[in-house]
Amino acid sequence: MADPDGESTNEWESDKYDEGHSFVFEYGEGVVDLLEPERGERILDLGCGTGHLTARISDSGATAVGLDASDEMISKARDTYPECEFVCADARDFSFDEPFDAVFSNAALHWIPDQDAVLESVADALDPGGRFVAELGGAGNVAAIVDAVRVEAAERGYDVDAPWYFPSIGDYASKLESHGLETRSATLFDRPTELENGTNGLADWLEMFGDSLLAPIPDDEQPSVISGVEDRLREDLFQKGTWTADYRRLRVVAAMYSSR
Ligand code: BEZ
């Protein structure tokens, strides 16, 4: 998610995202199943990217609205799915005139360390009794990749910090509760994820998602850091010509306390 305040600096290229990283929305189909959208419901897709899952939600007969901070993603979503409404806005600070029956989010919220601001906006957007169904990176997500980058960077005198928010079940449930959202179910699970593009898979992943992680390393030194990262991880994460990222997912279903 592109962030106007620079909390994460990734500039999304919507075509590259769709072509080389389609697993993001393909896995998201399972989160739509968990949402169980129904005809006539009004549902917000928070961090909708290029809108594939917004469209899946609207296939159920619900009115689906997609929201993303990236102009480029929103404009591609509007072109591809003219039947859905898409809004360019910051997930930490949005509001709508009409409330939603559900807020949905797939693989977007871990880009936003200020999760309290997000959940406040989510709570304000929901009807009493409305539900929040989300998947994001959970505690330990991509830890092997981040550690390898950290070590390679440190060897060259640079300090890198992971820019993402990967909460545990306990942390996230407390946060939800403090915003009037009751956790109905939460799961944290490993999802080793095969990356596309063979031997370039890990380098491509870092190019697409790792801007903020690699930011302290000067551009001309990044290729050697990436190659060092590949050497460190090859034995564990590269098999039969394919890189696998050590993803861990947190899935939650929560509901607004109706007394709020
Ligand atoms: C994720 O979906 O888990 C993820 C994507 C990009 C960077 C970090 C994590």
mmCIF file of C-alpha atoms and ligand atoms in Angstrom:
data_model
loop_
_atom_site.group_PDB
_atom_site.id
_atom_site.type_symbol
_atom_site.label_atom_id
_atom_site.label_comp_id
_atom_site.label_asym_id
_atom_site.label_seq_id
_atom_site.Cartn_x
_atom_site.Cartn_y
_atom_site.Cartn_z
ATOM 1 C CA MET A 1 0.000 0.000 0.000
ATOM 2 C CA ALA A 2 1.508 3.350 -0.993
ATOM 3 C CA ASP A 3 1.526 5.610 1.998
ATOM 4 C CA PRO A 4 1.280 9.398 1.744
ATOM 5 C CA ASP A 5 3.222 9.863 5.002
ATOM 6 C CA GLY A 6 6.054 7.626 3.967
ATOM 7 C CA GLU A 7 5.501 4.887 6.573
ATOM 8 C CA SER A 8 6.226 2.466 3.773
ATOM 9 C CA THR A 9 7.725 3.712 0.571
ATOM 10 C CA ASN A 10 6.723 1.010 -1.876
ATOM 11 C CA GLU A 11 5.536 2.486 -5.144
ATOM 12 C CA TRP A 12 3.237 -0.082 -6.665
ATOM 13 C CA GLU A 13 3.476 -1.029 -10.278
ATOM 14 C CA SER A 14 0.077 -2.538 -10.873
ATOM 15 C CA ASP A 15 0.998 -4.609 -13.959
ATOM 16 C CA LYS A 16 4.048 -6.184 -12.326
ATOM 17 C CA TYR A 17 1.975 -6.878 -9.215
ATOM 18 C CA ASP A 18 -0.716 -8.665 -11.218
ATOM 19 C CA GLU A 19 1.632 -10.582 -13.483
ATOM 20 C CA GLY A 20 4.394 -11.683 -11.119
ATOM 21 C CA HIS A 21 2.650 -11.815 -7.742
ATOM 22 C CA SER A 22 -0.818 -13.110 -8.537
ATOM 23 C CA PHE A 23 -0.579 -15.542 -5.586
ATOM 24 C CA VAL A 24 -1.505 -12.564 -3.356
ATOM 25 C CA PHE A 25 -5.081 -12.351 -4.604
ATOM 26 C CA GLU A 26 -5.314 -16.060 -5.479
ATOM 27 C CA TYR A 27 -4.755 -16.972 -1.816
ATOM 28 C CA GLY A 28 -7.193 -14.169 -0.918
ATOM 29 C CA GLU A 29 -10.068 -16.174 -2.406
ATOM 30 C CA GLY A 30 -10.035 -18.248 0.805
ATOM 31 C CA VAL A 31 -10.525 -15.072 2.819
ATOM 32 C CA VAL A 32 -13.541 -14.155 0.658
ATOM 33 C CA ASP A 33 -14.972 -17.605 1.507
ATOM 34 C CA LEU A 34 -14.505 -16.781 5.199
ATOM 35 C CA LEU A 35 -16.316 -13.466 4.667
ATOM 36 C CA GLU A 36 -19.399 -15.264 3.261
ATOM 37 C CA PRO A 37 -20.668 -12.177 1.406
ATOM 38 C CA GLU A 38 -24.402 -12.115 0.785
ATOM 39 C CA ARG A 39 -26.662 -10.506 -1.764
ATOM 40 C CA GLY A 40 -27.677 -7.012 -0.720
ATOM 41 C CA GLU A 41 -24.839 -6.507 1.762
ATOM 42 C CA ARG A 42 -22.583 -3.472 1.562
ATOM 43 C CA ILE A 43 -18.930 -4.514 1.908
ATOM 44 C CA LEU A 44 -15.695 -2.519 1.963
ATOM 45 C CA ASP A 45 -12.499 -4.110 0.585
ATOM 46 C CA LEU A 46 -9.708 -2.307 2.439
ATOM 47 C CA GLY A 47 -6.398 -2.236 0.539
ATOM 48 C CA CYS A 48 -8.085 -3.612 -2.574
ATOM 49 C CA GLY A 49 -5.071 -3.287 -4.913
ATOM 50 C CA THR A 50 -6.158 -3.983 -8.483
ATOM 51 C CA GLY A 51 -9.648 -4.972 -7.362
ATOM 52 C CA HIS A 52 -9.758 -8.716 -8.123
ATOM 53 C CA LEU A 53 -11.195 -9.627 -4.742
ATOM 54 C CA THR A 54 -13.570 -6.639 -4.718
ATOM 55 C CA ALA A 55 -15.028 -8.104 -7.905
ATOM 56 C CA ARG A 56 -15.197 -11.594 -6.342
ATOM 57 C CA ILE A 57 -17.138 -10.123 -3.431
ATOM 58 C CA SER A 58 -19.528 -8.331 -5.771
ATOM 59 C CA ASP A 59 -20.132 -11.628 -7.659
ATOM 60 C CA SER A 60 -22.081 -12.726 -4.581
ATOM 61 C CA GLY A 61 -24.611 -9.928 -5.155
ATOM 62 C CA ALA A 62 -23.142 -7.666 -2.462
ATOM 63 C CA THR A 63 -22.336 -4.022 -3.185
ATOM 64 C CA ALA A 64 -18.553 -4.023 -2.972
ATOM 65 C CA VAL A 65 -16.486 -0.857 -2.589
ATOM 66 C CA GLY A 66 -12.699 -1.079 -2.983
ATOM 67 C CA LEU A 67 -10.355 1.345 -1.208
ATOM 68 C CA ASP A 68 -6.619 1.704 -1.753
ATOM 69 C CA ALA A 69 -4.031 4.456 -1.219
ATOM 70 C CA SER A 70 -2.362 3.856 -4.585
ATOM 71 C CA ASP A 71 -3.731 5.923 -7.487
ATOM 72 C CA GLU A 72 -2.218 3.478 -9.942
ATOM 73 C CA MET A 73 -3.895 0.439 -8.363
ATOM 74 C CA ILE A 74 -7.254 2.219 -8.162
ATOM 75 C CA SER A 75 -7.126 3.358 -11.739
ATOM 76 C CA LYS A 76 -6.360 -0.184 -12.941
ATOM 77 C CA ALA A 77 -9.166 -1.546 -10.718
ATOM 78 C CA ARG A 78 -11.648 0.966 -12.192
ATOM 79 C CA ASP A 79 -10.646 0.027 -15.750
ATOM 80 C CA THR A 80 -10.888 -3.709 -15.096
ATOM 81 C CA TYR A 81 -14.051 -3.782 -12.988
ATOM 82 C CA PRO A 82 -16.280 -0.822 -13.957
ATOM 83 C CA GLU A 83 -19.200 -2.485 -12.159
ATOM 84 C CA CYS A 84 -17.551 -1.868 -8.742
ATOM 85 C CA GLU A 85 -16.912 1.406 -6.942
ATOM 86 C CA PHE A 86 -13.290 2.218 -6.105
ATOM 87 C CA VAL A 87 -12.028 4.970 -3.845
ATOM 88 C CA CYS A 88 -8.475 6.255 -3.452
ATOM 89 C CA ALA A 89 -7.966 6.924 0.271
ATOM 90 C CA ASP A 90 -5.710 6.260 3.246
ATOM 91 C CA ALA A 91 -6.754 3.214 5.316
ATOM 92 C CA ARG A 92 -5.830 5.144 8.482
ATOM 93 C CA ASP A 93 -8.232 7.949 7.786
ATOM 94 C CA PHE A 94 -11.313 7.256 5.709
ATOM 95 C CA SER A 95 -15.000 7.712 6.192
ATOM 96 C CA PHE A 96 -18.161 6.999 4.228
ATOM 97 C CA ASP A 97 -21.652 8.462 4.522
ATOM 98 C CA GLU A 98 -23.277 5.023 4.486
ATOM 99 C CA PRO A 99 -22.157 2.293 6.932
ATOM 100 C CA PHE A 100 -20.952 -1.155 5.848
ATOM 101 C CA ASP A 101 -22.187 -4.605 6.849
ATOM 102 C CA ALA A 102 -18.622 -5.880 6.634
ATOM 103 C CA VAL A 103 -15.071 -4.684 6.133
ATOM 104 C CA PHE A 104 -12.753 -7.135 4.375
ATOM 105 C CA SER A 105 -9.002 -6.966 3.890
ATOM 106 C CA ASN A 106 -6.447 -9.289 2.304
ATOM 107 C CA ALA A 107 -2.653 -8.902 2.495
ATOM 108 C CA ALA A 108 -2.754 -5.151 2.997
ATOM 109 C CA LEU A 109 -2.899 -4.242 6.669
ATOM 110 C CA HIS A 110 0.652 -5.383 7.483
ATOM 111 C CA TRP A 111 1.850 -2.343 5.494
ATOM 112 C CA ILE A 112 0.461 -0.005 8.150
ATOM 113 C CA PRO A 113 2.253 0.099 11.518
ATOM 114 C CA ASP A 114 -0.357 2.540 12.867
ATOM 115 C CA GLN A 115 -2.986 -0.192 13.106
ATOM 116 C CA ASP A 116 -4.936 1.719 15.772
ATOM 117 C CA ALA A 117 -5.773 4.398 13.223
ATOM 118 C CA VAL A 118 -6.884 1.723 10.742
ATOM 119 C CA LEU A 119 -9.093 -0.070 13.251
ATOM 120 C CA GLU A 120 -10.649 3.186 14.407
ATOM 121 C CA SER A 121 -11.666 3.946 10.818
ATOM 122 C CA VAL A 122 -12.893 0.346 10.375
ATOM 123 C CA ALA A 123 -15.016 0.549 13.538
ATOM 124 C CA ASP A 124 -16.495 3.885 12.458
ATOM 125 C CA ALA A 125 -17.360 2.480 9.027
ATOM 126 C CA LEU A 126 -19.202 -0.595 10.358
ATOM 127 C CA ASP A 127 -22.830 -0.951 11.285
ATOM 128 C CA PRO A 128 -23.414 -2.145 14.877
ATOM 129 C CA GLY A 129 -22.997 -5.921 14.645
ATOM 130 C CA GLY A 130 -21.028 -5.544 11.403
ATOM 131 C CA ARG A 131 -18.074 -7.854 10.812
ATOM 132 C CA PHE A 132 -14.401 -7.425 10.059
ATOM 133 C CA VAL A 133 -12.718 -10.263 8.161
ATOM 134 C CA ALA A 134 -9.023 -9.907 7.422
ATOM 135 C CA GLU A 135 -5.843 -11.739 6.566
ATOM 136 C CA LEU A 136 -2.439 -10.170 7.077
ATOM 137 C CA GLY A 137 1.105 -11.292 7.723
ATOM 138 C CA GLY A 138 1.300 -12.668 11.284
ATOM 139 C CA ALA A 139 4.074 -12.889 13.879
ATOM 140 C CA GLY A 140 7.176 -14.444 12.293
ATOM 141 C CA ASN A 141 6.118 -13.673 8.715
ATOM 142 C CA VAL A 142 9.058 -13.666 6.261
ATOM 143 C CA ALA A 143 11.429 -13.824 9.254
ATOM 144 C CA ALA A 144 14.085 -15.827 7.378
ATOM 145 C CA ILE A 145 14.138 -13.307 4.513
ATOM 146 C CA VAL A 146 14.265 -10.287 6.835
ATOM 147 C CA ASP A 147 17.030 -11.862 8.962
ATOM 148 C CA ALA A 148 19.128 -12.625 5.884
ATOM 149 C CA VAL A 149 18.758 -9.037 4.630
ATOM 150 C CA ARG A 150 19.618 -7.734 8.094
ATOM 151 C CA VAL A 151 22.827 -9.804 8.282
ATOM 152 C CA GLU A 152 23.967 -8.952 4.736
ATOM 153 C CA ALA A 153 23.261 -5.248 5.357
ATOM 154 C CA ALA A 154 25.051 -5.269 8.726
ATOM 155 C CA GLU A 155 28.146 -6.807 7.128
ATOM 156 C CA ARG A 156 28.314 -3.694 4.937
ATOM 157 C CA GLY A 157 27.640 -1.319 7.849
ATOM 158 C CA TYR A 158 23.899 -0.690 7.306
ATOM 159 C CA ASP A 159 21.078 -1.132 9.766
ATOM 160 C CA VAL A 160 17.796 -2.277 8.251
ATOM 161 C CA ASP A 161 14.455 -2.405 9.949
ATOM 162 C CA ALA A 162 11.421 -4.357 8.768
ATOM 163 C CA PRO A 163 8.744 -1.769 7.922
ATOM 164 C CA TRP A 164 5.813 -4.154 8.387
ATOM 165 C CA TYR A 165 3.355 -4.933 11.152
ATOM 166 C CA PHE A 166 3.076 -8.683 11.808
ATOM 167 C CA PRO A 167 1.052 -9.167 15.014
ATOM 168 C CA SER A 168 0.460 -12.263 17.127
ATOM 169 C CA ILE A 169 -3.108 -13.431 17.795
ATOM 170 C CA GLY A 170 -2.987 -11.990 21.329
ATOM 171 C CA ASP A 171 -1.720 -8.581 20.226
ATOM 172 C CA TYR A 172 -4.256 -8.279 17.447
ATOM 173 C CA ALA A 173 -7.228 -9.487 19.484
ATOM 174 C CA SER A 174 -6.409 -6.880 22.179
ATOM 175 C CA LYS A 175 -6.157 -4.182 19.576
ATOM 176 C CA LEU A 176 -9.458 -5.189 17.995
ATOM 177 C CA GLU A 177 -11.111 -5.171 21.394
ATOM 178 C CA SER A 178 -9.830 -1.697 22.197
ATOM 179 C CA HIS A 179 -11.683 -0.502 19.082
ATOM 180 C CA GLY A 180 -14.953 -2.201 19.985
ATOM 181 C CA LEU A 181 -14.377 -5.305 17.830
ATOM 182 C CA GLU A 182 -14.858 -8.730 19.402
ATOM 183 C CA THR A 183 -12.687 -11.521 17.986
ATOM 184 C CA ARG A 184 -14.845 -14.461 16.932
ATOM 185 C CA SER A 185 -11.994 -16.483 15.441
ATOM 186 C CA ALA A 186 -8.281 -16.042 14.857
ATOM 187 C CA THR A 187 -5.741 -18.389 13.261
ATOM 188 C CA LEU A 188 -1.996 -18.029 12.828
ATOM 189 C CA PHE A 189 -0.525 -20.505 10.367
ATOM 190 C CA ASP A 190 2.495 -21.130 8.159
ATOM 191 C CA ARG A 191 1.895 -20.693 4.471
ATOM 192 C CA PRO A 192 5.172 -21.342 2.618
ATOM 193 C CA THR A 193 4.516 -19.519 -0.651
ATOM 194 C CA GLU A 194 6.150 -20.366 -3.963
ATOM 195 C CA LEU A 195 7.389 -17.262 -5.763
ATOM 196 C CA GLU A 196 7.039 -16.851 -9.509
ATOM 197 C CA ASN A 197 9.894 -16.423 -12.004
ATOM 198 C CA GLY A 198 12.250 -19.270 -11.073
ATOM 199 C CA THR A 199 15.758 -18.318 -9.997
ATOM 200 C CA ASN A 200 14.777 -14.609 -9.982
ATOM 201 C CA GLY A 201 11.808 -15.188 -7.671
ATOM 202 C CA LEU A 202 13.374 -13.911 -4.465
ATOM 203 C CA ALA A 203 15.100 -10.928 -6.134
ATOM 204 C CA ASP A 204 11.777 -10.029 -7.819
ATOM 205 C CA TRP A 205 9.937 -10.292 -4.503
ATOM 206 C CA LEU A 206 12.467 -7.953 -2.874
ATOM 207 C CA GLU A 207 12.172 -5.567 -5.808
ATOM 208 C CA MET A 208 8.368 -5.522 -5.599
ATOM 209 C CA PHE A 209 7.907 -5.444 -1.833
ATOM 210 C CA GLY A 210 11.264 -4.612 -0.274
ATOM 211 C CA ASP A 211 11.785 -0.894 -1.017
ATOM 212 C CA SER A 212 11.496 0.143 2.612
ATOM 213 C CA LEU A 213 13.474 -2.821 3.913
ATOM 214 C CA LEU A 214 16.367 -2.105 1.533
ATOM 215 C CA ALA A 215 16.139 1.699 1.796
ATOM 216 C CA PRO A 216 19.149 2.182 4.109
ATOM 217 C CA ILE A 217 21.382 0.378 1.557
ATOM 218 C CA PRO A 218 22.668 2.565 -1.309
ATOM 219 C CA ASP A 219 21.248 1.558 -4.714
ATOM 220 C CA ASP A 220 24.611 0.460 -6.087
ATOM 221 C CA GLU A 221 25.141 -1.970 -3.181
ATOM 222 C CA GLN A 222 21.679 -3.528 -3.255
ATOM 223 C CA PRO A 223 22.443 -6.130 -5.967
ATOM 224 C CA SER A 224 25.306 -7.570 -3.920
ATOM 225 C CA VAL A 225 23.146 -7.602 -0.775
ATOM 226 C CA ILE A 226 20.400 -9.444 -2.669
ATOM 227 C CA SER A 227 22.850 -11.934 -4.047
ATOM 228 C CA GLY A 228 24.226 -12.495 -0.503
ATOM 229 C CA VAL A 229 20.643 -12.995 0.738
ATOM 230 C CA GLU A 230 20.071 -15.618 -1.975
ATOM 231 C CA ASP A 231 23.255 -17.452 -0.961
ATOM 232 C CA ARG A 232 22.177 -17.517 2.684
ATOM 233 C CA LEU A 233 18.661 -18.786 1.931
ATOM 234 C CA ARG A 234 19.227 -21.098 -1.035
ATOM 235 C CA GLU A 235 19.553 -24.282 1.001
ATOM 236 C CA ASP A 236 16.291 -23.736 2.902
ATOM 237 C CA LEU A 237 14.101 -21.759 0.514
ATOM 238 C CA PHE A 238 15.101 -22.808 -3.018
ATOM 239 C CA GLN A 239 13.995 -26.151 -4.343
ATOM 240 C CA LYS A 240 13.645 -27.503 -7.891
ATOM 241 C CA GLY A 241 14.146 -24.097 -9.482
ATOM 242 C CA THR A 242 11.637 -22.246 -7.307
ATOM 243 C CA TRP A 243 12.000 -19.901 -4.334
ATOM 244 C CA THR A 244 9.558 -20.244 -1.453
ATOM 245 C CA ALA A 245 8.898 -17.330 0.904
ATOM 246 C CA ASP A 246 8.359 -18.173 4.588
ATOM 247 C CA TYR A 247 4.928 -16.583 4.864
ATOM 248 C CA ARG A 248 2.872 -16.856 8.070
ATOM 249 C CA ARG A 249 -0.705 -15.601 7.971
ATOM 250 C CA LEU A 250 -2.996 -14.230 10.615
ATOM 251 C CA ARG A 251 -6.698 -14.621 9.779
ATOM 252 C CA VAL A 252 -9.314 -12.953 11.923
ATOM 253 C CA VAL A 253 -13.073 -12.691 12.026
ATOM 254 C CA ALA A 254 -14.355 -10.024 14.405
ATOM 255 C CA ALA A 255 -17.658 -8.300 15.024
ATOM 256 C CA MET A 256 -18.579 -4.877 16.370
ATOM 257 C CA TYR A 257 -19.952 -5.028 19.883
ATOM 258 C CA SER A 258 -23.515 -3.954 19.210
ATOM 259 C CA SER A 259 -23.556 -1.686 22.320
ATOM 260 C CA ARG A 260 -20.765 0.558 20.968
HETATM 261 C C1 BEZ B 1 2.946 -10.571 2.918
HETATM 262 O O1 BEZ B 1 1.959 -10.623 2.193
HETATM 263 O O2 BEZ B 1 3.063 -11.299 3.900
HETATM 264 C C2 BEZ B 1 4.052 -9.614 2.647
HETATM 265 C C3 BEZ B 1 4.109 -9.020 1.419
HETATM 266 C C4 BEZ B 1 5.111 -8.128 1.193
HETATM 267 C C5 BEZ B 1 6.040 -7.816 2.160
HETATM 268 C C6 BEZ B 1 5.980 -8.429 3.367
HETATM 269 C C7 BEZ B 1 4.969 -9.334 3.612
#
